[in-house]
Amino acid sequence: AAPAATPTATPAATPYTPGTTPSAIPARQQNVDENLVRMKQALAEQGITDPNVVNATLANVMKETGGRNVSENLNYANSSNDRLRQVFGSRASRFSDAQLDEIKKDPQKLGEMMYGSDTEMGRKMGNTEAGEGYKFRGRGFVQLTGKKNYADASQALFGDDRLVQNPDLLNDREISAKASAWYMKSGQQDMAKRMG
């Protein structure tokens, strides 16, 4: 039997200083167990203590990001156009193969194709200006996406618009855990209703 893997030491989170952007800790260097503890603490701060809801949230975190704080990877350069159309439906099918070949080379263009202000999904997410599809791509433990979610989380957690002004603040695992817990709390009733 192979020896068990030893967890990599994880650098301590840097406290947020206004006007700065925390550096992302690469996913491979993050300790998943520590991240899940962060998430449990953030859920408790939001008043979410029901073990079933906590476990469901942690399962969602594992499904979304493998328990790591990440920014959505929009690098689809090696994906086939058929795959893009399969995954992104009408948002990709409106483009020719030549157009998709150009779009998938550039993560910013792909972000606009997926979440841009000219898409129904982008508009639902509050993305109203060019560039916001990429700017407000998924980040964090549950992949907070869209300007409206960033704005709502920022107001709820900080009483200001810092996450809109600097979306990369979600690279900080403490901030990400708090935003993820807020998101789960804000959608808790709707999720419970849909799940019966």
mmCIF file of C-alpha atoms in Angstrom:
data_model
loop_
_atom_site.group_PDB
_atom_site.id
_atom_site.type_symbol
_atom_site.label_atom_id
_atom_site.label_comp_id
_atom_site.label_asym_id
_atom_site.label_seq_id
_atom_site.Cartn_x
_atom_site.Cartn_y
_atom_site.Cartn_z
ATOM 1 C CA ALA A 1 0.000 0.000 0.000
ATOM 2 C CA ALA A 2 1.205 3.473 -0.807
ATOM 3 C CA PRO A 3 1.939 5.761 2.147
ATOM 4 C CA ALA A 4 -0.716 8.375 2.916
ATOM 5 C CA ALA A 5 -0.101 11.805 1.457
ATOM 6 C CA THR A 6 1.116 14.413 3.904
ATOM 7 C CA PRO A 7 -0.874 17.646 3.777
ATOM 8 C CA THR A 8 1.067 20.605 2.432
ATOM 9 C CA ALA A 9 1.539 23.433 4.878
ATOM 10 C CA THR A 10 -0.803 26.247 3.992
ATOM 11 C CA PRO A 11 0.268 29.861 4.379
ATOM 12 C CA ALA A 12 -1.821 31.828 6.864
ATOM 13 C CA ALA A 13 -4.462 34.106 5.417
ATOM 14 C CA THR A 14 -3.391 37.719 5.069
ATOM 15 C CA PRO A 15 -5.817 40.177 6.662
ATOM 16 C CA TYR A 16 -7.530 42.450 4.131
ATOM 17 C CA THR A 17 -6.128 45.942 3.867
ATOM 18 C CA PRO A 18 -8.328 48.409 1.938
ATOM 19 C CA GLY A 19 -6.853 49.178 -1.469
ATOM 20 C CA THR A 20 -5.004 45.884 -1.772
ATOM 21 C CA THR A 21 -5.696 42.607 -3.482
ATOM 22 C CA PRO A 22 -4.828 39.373 -1.694
ATOM 23 C CA SER A 23 -2.714 36.981 -3.712
ATOM 24 C CA ALA A 24 -4.361 33.724 -4.614
ATOM 25 C CA ILE A 25 -2.836 30.645 -3.045
ATOM 26 C CA PRO A 26 -2.546 28.060 -5.826
ATOM 27 C CA ALA A 27 -5.151 25.316 -5.470
ATOM 28 C CA ARG A 28 -2.518 22.593 -5.195
ATOM 29 C CA GLN A 29 -1.022 24.324 -2.130
ATOM 30 C CA GLN A 30 -4.295 24.656 -0.224
ATOM 31 C CA ASN A 31 -5.187 22.336 2.607
ATOM 32 C CA VAL A 32 -8.733 21.157 1.890
ATOM 33 C CA ASP A 33 -9.392 20.158 5.511
ATOM 34 C CA GLU A 34 -8.460 23.670 6.693
ATOM 35 C CA ASN A 35 -10.675 25.181 4.010
ATOM 36 C CA LEU A 36 -13.645 23.079 5.108
ATOM 37 C CA VAL A 37 -13.101 24.222 8.708
ATOM 38 C CA ARG A 38 -13.113 27.827 7.402
ATOM 39 C CA MET A 39 -16.391 27.129 5.641
ATOM 40 C CA LYS A 40 -17.971 25.597 8.778
ATOM 41 C CA GLN A 41 -16.946 28.649 10.809
ATOM 42 C CA ALA A 42 -18.321 31.036 8.184
ATOM 43 C CA LEU A 43 -21.593 29.086 8.040
ATOM 44 C CA ALA A 44 -21.899 29.288 11.830
ATOM 45 C CA GLU A 45 -21.327 33.065 11.638
ATOM 46 C CA GLN A 46 -24.286 33.198 9.224
ATOM 47 C CA GLY A 47 -26.390 31.194 11.708
ATOM 48 C CA ILE A 48 -26.260 27.998 9.653
ATOM 49 C CA THR A 49 -25.684 25.201 12.157
ATOM 50 C CA ASP A 50 -28.120 22.470 11.096
ATOM 51 C CA PRO A 51 -25.770 19.505 10.440
ATOM 52 C CA ASN A 52 -27.720 18.504 7.326
ATOM 53 C CA VAL A 53 -27.410 21.968 5.802
ATOM 54 C CA VAL A 54 -23.747 22.238 6.802
ATOM 55 C CA ASN A 55 -22.962 18.836 5.279
ATOM 56 C CA ALA A 56 -24.903 19.649 2.111
ATOM 57 C CA THR A 57 -22.984 22.918 1.797
ATOM 58 C CA LEU A 58 -19.627 21.230 2.298
ATOM 59 C CA ALA A 59 -20.602 18.616 -0.291
ATOM 60 C CA ASN A 60 -21.439 21.454 -2.677
ATOM 61 C CA VAL A 61 -18.043 23.054 -2.001
ATOM 62 C CA MET A 62 -16.334 19.742 -2.754
ATOM 63 C CA LYS A 63 -18.341 19.347 -5.967
ATOM 64 C CA GLU A 64 -17.747 22.915 -7.155
ATOM 65 C CA THR A 65 -14.064 23.358 -6.328
ATOM 66 C CA GLY A 66 -12.703 20.250 -4.647
ATOM 67 C CA GLY A 67 -12.628 22.192 -1.371
ATOM 68 C CA ARG A 68 -10.247 24.786 -2.748
ATOM 69 C CA ASN A 69 -10.653 28.526 -3.202
ATOM 70 C CA VAL A 70 -10.310 29.093 -6.934
ATOM 71 C CA SER A 71 -11.216 31.469 -9.736
ATOM 72 C CA GLU A 72 -13.198 29.943 -12.568
ATOM 73 C CA ASN A 73 -10.898 28.515 -15.218
ATOM 74 C CA LEU A 74 -12.037 29.931 -18.541
ATOM 75 C CA ASN A 75 -9.284 28.290 -20.580
ATOM 76 C CA TYR A 76 -11.105 26.201 -23.166
ATOM 77 C CA ALA A 77 -8.456 26.515 -25.892
ATOM 78 C CA ASN A 78 -8.138 22.746 -26.220
ATOM 79 C CA SER A 79 -11.876 22.013 -26.163
ATOM 80 C CA SER A 80 -13.754 21.170 -29.333
ATOM 81 C CA ASN A 81 -16.423 23.541 -30.575
ATOM 82 C CA ASP A 82 -18.937 20.710 -30.251
ATOM 83 C CA ARG A 83 -18.031 20.434 -26.559
ATOM 84 C CA LEU A 84 -18.483 24.179 -26.055
ATOM 85 C CA ARG A 85 -21.897 24.015 -27.682
ATOM 86 C CA GLN A 86 -22.809 21.016 -25.522
ATOM 87 C CA VAL A 87 -21.737 22.706 -22.283
ATOM 88 C CA PHE A 88 -22.860 26.284 -22.983
ATOM 89 C CA GLY A 89 -25.887 25.683 -25.216
ATOM 90 C CA SER A 90 -27.319 28.745 -26.933
ATOM 91 C CA ARG A 91 -24.554 30.962 -25.583
ATOM 92 C CA ALA A 92 -22.080 29.055 -27.811
ATOM 93 C CA SER A 93 -24.334 27.781 -30.579
ATOM 94 C CA ARG A 94 -24.925 31.319 -31.874
ATOM 95 C CA PHE A 95 -21.290 31.430 -33.041
ATOM 96 C CA SER A 96 -19.681 29.849 -36.097
ATOM 97 C CA ASP A 97 -16.745 27.467 -35.735
ATOM 98 C CA ALA A 98 -14.352 30.233 -36.803
ATOM 99 C CA GLN A 99 -15.779 32.587 -34.168
ATOM 100 C CA LEU A 100 -15.592 29.937 -31.447
ATOM 101 C CA ASP A 101 -11.989 29.187 -32.423
ATOM 102 C CA GLU A 102 -11.164 32.825 -31.646
ATOM 103 C CA ILE A 103 -13.304 33.062 -28.512
ATOM 104 C CA LYS A 104 -11.901 29.962 -26.834
ATOM 105 C CA LYS A 105 -8.316 31.238 -27.209
ATOM 106 C CA ASP A 106 -9.069 34.176 -24.909
ATOM 107 C CA PRO A 107 -10.515 33.635 -21.397
ATOM 108 C CA GLN A 108 -11.883 37.202 -21.377
ATOM 109 C CA LYS A 109 -13.808 36.606 -24.605
ATOM 110 C CA LEU A 110 -15.056 33.286 -23.262
ATOM 111 C CA GLY A 111 -16.222 35.006 -20.074
ATOM 112 C CA GLU A 112 -18.184 37.436 -22.205
ATOM 113 C CA MET A 113 -19.691 34.592 -24.232
ATOM 114 C CA MET A 114 -20.804 32.857 -21.031
ATOM 115 C CA TYR A 115 -21.794 35.734 -18.756
ATOM 116 C CA GLY A 116 -21.563 38.926 -20.824
ATOM 117 C CA SER A 117 -24.077 41.742 -20.819
ATOM 118 C CA ASP A 118 -25.303 40.634 -24.251
ATOM 119 C CA THR A 119 -26.436 37.251 -22.887
ATOM 120 C CA GLU A 120 -29.639 36.524 -21.018
ATOM 121 C CA MET A 121 -27.656 34.802 -18.261
ATOM 122 C CA GLY A 122 -25.269 37.737 -17.940
ATOM 123 C CA ARG A 123 -28.120 40.216 -17.637
ATOM 124 C CA LYS A 124 -29.792 38.026 -14.972
ATOM 125 C CA MET A 125 -26.496 38.115 -13.072
ATOM 126 C CA GLY A 126 -26.400 41.911 -13.191
ATOM 127 C CA ASN A 127 -23.632 42.176 -15.778
ATOM 128 C CA THR A 128 -24.547 45.328 -17.691
ATOM 129 C CA GLU A 129 -21.247 46.513 -19.168
ATOM 130 C CA ALA A 130 -18.728 45.025 -21.563
ATOM 131 C CA GLY A 131 -16.048 43.070 -19.720
ATOM 132 C CA GLU A 132 -18.185 42.196 -16.706
ATOM 133 C CA GLY A 133 -18.743 38.595 -17.824
ATOM 134 C CA TYR A 134 -15.065 37.900 -17.255
ATOM 135 C CA LYS A 135 -14.593 40.349 -14.379
ATOM 136 C CA PHE A 136 -17.354 38.733 -12.331
ATOM 137 C CA ARG A 137 -16.619 35.108 -13.268
ATOM 138 C CA GLY A 138 -16.930 32.418 -10.635
ATOM 139 C CA ARG A 139 -14.633 32.762 -7.646
ATOM 140 C CA GLY A 140 -14.391 31.218 -4.244
ATOM 141 C CA PHE A 141 -15.504 27.967 -2.681
ATOM 142 C CA VAL A 142 -18.966 27.959 -4.319
ATOM 143 C CA GLN A 143 -18.049 30.027 -7.387
ATOM 144 C CA LEU A 144 -19.859 33.282 -6.672
ATOM 145 C CA THR A 145 -20.663 34.601 -10.162
ATOM 146 C CA GLY A 146 -22.120 37.805 -11.578
ATOM 147 C CA LYS A 147 -21.962 41.454 -10.591
ATOM 148 C CA LYS A 148 -25.266 41.285 -8.682
ATOM 149 C CA ASN A 149 -24.000 38.476 -6.431
ATOM 150 C CA TYR A 150 -20.694 40.298 -5.860
ATOM 151 C CA ALA A 151 -22.570 43.507 -5.011
ATOM 152 C CA ASP A 152 -25.078 41.803 -2.719
ATOM 153 C CA ALA A 153 -22.373 39.838 -0.906
ATOM 154 C CA SER A 154 -20.242 42.944 -0.503
ATOM 155 C CA GLN A 155 -23.107 44.961 0.992
ATOM 156 C CA ALA A 156 -24.157 42.116 3.289
ATOM 157 C CA LEU A 157 -20.654 41.378 4.561
ATOM 158 C CA PHE A 158 -18.923 44.764 4.503
ATOM 159 C CA GLY A 159 -21.600 47.422 3.972
ATOM 160 C CA ASP A 160 -19.770 48.723 0.904
ATOM 161 C CA ASP A 161 -18.940 47.754 -2.674
ATOM 162 C CA ARG A 162 -15.379 46.464 -2.209
ATOM 163 C CA LEU A 163 -16.093 43.119 -3.934
ATOM 164 C CA VAL A 164 -17.445 44.952 -6.980
ATOM 165 C CA GLN A 165 -14.497 47.341 -7.056
ATOM 166 C CA ASN A 166 -11.992 44.530 -6.520
ATOM 167 C CA PRO A 167 -13.454 41.080 -7.318
ATOM 168 C CA ASP A 168 -10.084 39.436 -6.695
ATOM 169 C CA LEU A 169 -10.618 39.994 -2.964
ATOM 170 C CA LEU A 170 -12.371 36.623 -3.175
ATOM 171 C CA ASN A 171 -8.892 35.133 -3.636
ATOM 172 C CA ASP A 172 -8.578 35.545 0.134
ATOM 173 C CA ARG A 173 -9.860 32.301 1.640
ATOM 174 C CA GLU A 174 -11.374 34.020 4.681
ATOM 175 C CA ILE A 175 -13.332 36.463 2.533
ATOM 176 C CA SER A 176 -14.276 33.660 0.159
ATOM 177 C CA ALA A 177 -15.578 31.492 3.001
ATOM 178 C CA LYS A 178 -17.685 34.378 4.319
ATOM 179 C CA ALA A 179 -19.068 35.155 0.844
ATOM 180 C CA SER A 180 -19.799 31.487 0.200
ATOM 181 C CA ALA A 181 -21.624 31.130 3.520
ATOM 182 C CA TRP A 182 -23.593 34.313 2.819
ATOM 183 C CA TYR A 183 -24.558 32.948 -0.605
ATOM 184 C CA MET A 184 -25.745 29.652 0.872
ATOM 185 C CA LYS A 185 -27.775 31.483 3.524
ATOM 186 C CA SER A 186 -29.335 33.851 0.996
ATOM 187 C CA GLY A 187 -30.478 30.951 -1.166
ATOM 188 C CA GLN A 188 -31.310 28.518 1.627
ATOM 189 C CA GLN A 189 -35.104 28.813 1.451
ATOM 190 C CA ASP A 190 -35.210 28.560 -2.331
ATOM 191 C CA MET A 191 -32.861 25.550 -2.310
ATOM 192 C CA ALA A 192 -34.883 23.808 0.387
ATOM 193 C CA LYS A 193 -38.078 24.400 -1.574
ATOM 194 C CA ARG A 194 -36.571 23.007 -4.793
ATOM 195 C CA MET A 195 -35.203 19.970 -2.956
ATOM 196 C CA GLY A 196 -38.504 19.278 -1.156
#
